[in-house]
């Protein structure tokens, strides 16, 4: 049975391992090899430890935990960063599940839970930037995300074209994953 809960500081090593494993499996076909291999578990553990300590109030992190097995996915949200998408205040920043846990409805429940945490922090809308060639675009579309903008490769030093999806009715998104 998979449970979704707020992450604790001691989850940082597991989150880092999953971050790198899913990054390597999902993004290897989307971007250059050297960019994939630059991402290390050590650097990710430092980053997640920082988010779980210094930014815990504004940047909720959740994990999906398979009882008796361990953490199988994570996600986080917070205030929208970067260029403003007019009218959107929150952002779904990451949502990663190990491949064997994908397509079982867990990601839908996790996005819904992150929406709950954004609403609790005063957000009424949220966006997510996704690599345009990532099959996960199908997930964000299935979750009712409206296409808001496209950020072309090489703008802001990015190697890939990204699409922004947006939700203005977070309670509806919460109900969708319930
Ligand atoms: C994106 C991700 C979190 C989705 O989680 P998930 O648990 O697999 O998604 P769900 O099972 O809740 O899917 C809900 C619906 O979304 C759609 N969907 C999900 N994954 C899809 C895909 N790869 N392609 C097309 N549609 C997809 C489907 O309509 C699905 O319903 P169905 O399975 O009944 O057809 C997961 O696939 C993942 O971890 N991907 C790798 C990391 C990544 O790219 N994350 C996104 C950027 S941060």
Coordinates of C-alpha atoms and ligand atoms in Angstrom, one line a residue:
X1 CA 0.0 0.0 0.0
X2 CA 1.3 3.4 -1.0
X3 CA 0.9 6.3 1.4
X4 CA 1.5 10.0 0.6
X5 CA 2.8 12.2 3.4
X6 CA 4.8 15.3 4.0
X7 CA 8.6 14.6 3.8
X8 CA 10.8 14.8 6.8
X9 CA 14.4 15.8 6.9
X10 CA 15.6 12.2 7.2
X11 CA 13.9 11.4 3.9
X12 CA 16.5 13.6 2.0
X13 CA 18.8 10.7 1.1
X14 CA 16.0 8.6 -0.3
X15 CA 14.5 11.6 -2.2
X16 CA 18.0 12.3 -3.7
X17 CA 18.4 8.7 -4.8
X18 CA 15.0 8.6 -6.5
X19 CA 15.6 12.1 -8.0
X20 CA 18.8 10.8 -9.8
X21 CA 17.3 7.4 -10.8
X22 CA 14.1 8.9 -12.3
X23 CA 16.1 11.8 -13.9
X24 CA 18.4 9.3 -15.6
X25 CA 15.5 7.0 -16.8
X26 CA 13.1 9.7 -17.9
X27 CA 15.4 12.4 -19.3
X28 CA 18.2 10.4 -21.0
X29 CA 16.3 10.3 -24.2
X30 CA 15.3 14.0 -23.9
X31 CA 18.7 15.7 -23.4
X32 CA 22.5 15.4 -23.8
X33 CA 24.2 12.6 -22.0
X34 CA 26.7 14.9 -20.2
X35 CA 23.9 17.0 -18.6
X36 CA 22.3 13.7 -17.4
X37 CA 25.5 12.5 -15.8
X38 CA 26.3 15.9 -14.1
X39 CA 23.5 15.3 -11.6
X40 CA 24.8 13.4 -8.6
X41 CA 23.1 11.9 -5.6
X42 CA 25.4 13.9 -3.2
X43 CA 24.4 17.2 -4.8
X44 CA 20.8 16.3 -4.8
X45 CA 20.9 15.3 -1.1
X46 CA 22.4 18.6 -0.2
X47 CA 19.7 20.4 -2.2
X48 CA 16.8 18.5 -0.7
X49 CA 18.2 18.9 2.8
X50 CA 18.3 22.6 2.2
X51 CA 14.7 22.7 0.9
X52 CA 13.5 20.5 3.8
X53 CA 15.1 22.8 6.4
X54 CA 15.4 26.4 5.2
X55 CA 12.3 26.4 2.9
X56 CA 9.9 24.0 4.6
X57 CA 7.2 26.7 5.3
X58 CA 6.8 27.9 1.8
X59 CA 8.0 24.9 -0.3
X60 CA 6.2 21.7 0.9
X61 CA 7.8 18.4 -0.1
X62 CA 5.8 15.2 -0.2
X63 CA 6.8 11.6 -0.5
X64 CA 5.0 8.4 -1.7
X65 CA 6.0 5.6 0.6
X66 CA 5.3 1.9 -0.1
X67 CA 5.0 0.2 3.2
X68 CA 7.7 -2.4 3.8
X69 CA 9.5 -1.3 0.7
X70 CA 10.4 2.4 1.1
X71 CA 10.0 5.7 -0.6
X72 CA 9.0 5.4 -4.2
X73 CA 8.3 9.0 -5.3
X74 CA 8.4 12.6 -4.2
X75 CA 7.2 16.0 -5.3
X76 CA 7.4 19.6 -4.2
X77 CA 5.7 22.9 -4.8
X78 CA 6.1 26.5 -3.8
X79 CA 5.8 30.1 -5.1
X80 CA 6.1 30.5 -8.8
X81 CA 9.7 31.2 -9.7
X82 CA 11.2 33.0 -12.8
X83 CA 9.3 35.0 -15.3
X84 CA 5.8 35.8 -14.2
X85 CA 2.9 33.9 -15.7
X86 CA 0.2 36.5 -15.2
X87 CA -2.3 35.5 -12.6
X88 CA -0.5 32.4 -11.4
X89 CA 1.1 32.3 -7.9
X90 CA 2.0 28.7 -7.1
X91 CA 4.2 26.2 -8.9
X92 CA 4.4 22.4 -9.0
X93 CA 8.2 22.1 -9.1
X94 CA 8.9 18.4 -9.2
X95 CA 6.9 15.2 -9.3
X96 CA 9.0 12.0 -9.7
X97 CA 7.9 8.3 -9.3
X98 CA 10.1 5.3 -9.8
X99 CA 9.2 3.6 -13.1
X100 CA 7.5 0.6 -11.6
X101 CA 5.1 2.9 -9.6
X102 CA 4.1 5.0 -12.6
X103 CA 0.7 4.7 -14.3
X104 CA -1.0 3.4 -11.1
X105 CA -2.8 6.7 -10.2
X106 CA -0.1 7.7 -7.6
X107 CA 1.0 10.8 -9.5
X108 CA -2.6 12.0 -9.7
X109 CA -2.9 11.7 -5.9
X110 CA 0.4 13.4 -5.3
X111 CA -0.4 16.4 -7.6
X112 CA -3.7 16.7 -5.7
X113 CA -1.9 16.6 -2.3
X114 CA 0.6 19.3 -3.5
X115 CA -2.4 21.4 -4.6
X116 CA -3.8 21.1 -1.0
X117 CA -0.5 22.3 0.4
X118 CA -0.5 25.3 -1.9
X119 CA -4.0 26.2 -1.0
X120 CA -3.1 26.0 2.7
X121 CA -0.3 28.5 2.0
X122 CA -2.7 31.0 0.4
X123 CA -2.3 30.1 -3.3
X124 CA -5.4 30.0 -5.5
X125 CA -3.7 29.0 -8.8
X126 CA -0.6 27.1 -9.9
X127 CA 1.6 26.3 -12.9
X128 CA 4.1 23.7 -13.9
X129 CA 6.9 23.9 -16.4
X130 CA 7.4 20.6 -18.3
X131 CA 9.9 19.7 -21.0
X132 CA 7.8 19.8 -24.2
X133 CA 9.0 16.4 -25.4
X134 CA 8.5 14.7 -22.0
X135 CA 5.7 12.1 -22.1
X136 CA 4.7 13.5 -18.7
X137 CA 3.0 16.3 -20.6
X138 CA 0.2 13.8 -21.2
X139 CA -0.1 13.5 -17.4
X140 CA -0.4 17.2 -16.8
X141 CA -3.0 17.5 -19.6
X142 CA -5.0 14.6 -18.2
X143 CA -4.9 16.4 -14.8
X144 CA -6.7 19.4 -16.4
X145 CA -3.7 21.7 -16.9
X146 CA -4.3 24.4 -19.5
X147 CA -1.3 25.3 -21.8
X148 CA -0.2 28.8 -20.8
X149 CA 3.1 29.4 -22.4
X150 CA 6.0 27.9 -24.2
X151 CA 9.7 28.8 -23.4
X152 CA 11.9 28.1 -26.3
X153 CA 15.2 26.3 -26.0
X154 CA 18.1 28.6 -25.3
X155 CA 15.9 31.3 -23.6
X156 CA 17.3 31.8 -20.1
X157 CA 20.1 29.4 -21.0
X158 CA 17.8 26.4 -21.1
X159 CA 18.7 23.6 -23.4
X160 CA 15.1 22.4 -24.0
X161 CA 11.8 23.9 -24.9
X162 CA 9.4 23.9 -22.0
X163 CA 5.6 24.2 -21.8
X164 CA 3.8 25.8 -18.9
X165 CA 0.6 24.2 -17.7
X166 CA -1.8 26.1 -15.4
X167 CA -4.7 25.5 -13.0
X168 CA -6.9 28.3 -11.8
X169 CA -9.3 26.0 -9.8
X170 CA -7.1 24.2 -7.3
X171 CA -10.1 22.8 -5.3
X172 CA -11.1 21.0 -8.6
X173 CA -7.6 19.6 -8.9
X174 CA -7.7 18.5 -5.3
X175 CA -11.0 16.6 -6.0
X176 CA -9.6 15.1 -9.2
X177 CA -6.8 13.2 -7.3
X178 CA -8.9 12.4 -4.2
Ligands
LIG1 C1 4.6 12.3 -14.4 C2 4.4 11.2 -13.4 C3 4.7 11.8 -12.0 C4 2.9 10.8 -13.5 O1 2.6 10.0 -12.4 P1 1.8 8.6 -12.6 O2 1.5 8.0 -11.3 O3 2.5 7.8 -13.6 O4 0.4 9.2 -13.3 P2 -1.1 8.6 -13.1 O5 -1.0 7.1 -13.1 O6 -1.7 9.3 -12.0 O7 -1.7 9.1 -14.5 C5 -3.0 9.7 -14.6 C6 -3.3 9.9 -16.1 O8 -2.3 10.8 -16.7 C7 -2.1 10.4 -18.0 N1 -0.7 10.0 -18.1 C8 0.2 9.6 -17.1 N2 1.4 9.4 -17.6 C9 1.3 9.6 -19.0 C10 2.3 9.4 -20.0 N3 3.5 9.0 -19.8 N4 1.9 9.7 -21.3 C11 0.6 10.1 -21.5 N5 -0.4 10.2 -20.5 C12 0.0 10.0 -19.3 C13 -3.0 9.2 -18.3 O9 -4.2 9.8 -18.8 C14 -3.2 8.7 -16.9 O10 -4.4 8.0 -16.8 P3 -4.4 6.4 -17.2 O11 -3.2 5.7 -16.7 O12 -5.7 5.9 -16.6 O13 -4.4 6.4 -18.7 C15 5.3 10.0 -13.6 O14 5.0 9.5 -14.9 C16 6.8 10.3 -13.5 O15 7.3 10.2 -12.4 N6 7.4 10.5 -14.6 C17 8.9 10.7 -14.7 C18 9.4 12.0 -14.0 C19 8.8 13.2 -14.8 O16 8.9 13.4 -16.0 N7 8.0 14.1 -14.0 C20 7.3 15.3 -14.5 C21 8.2 16.5 -14.6 S1 8.7 17.0 -13.0

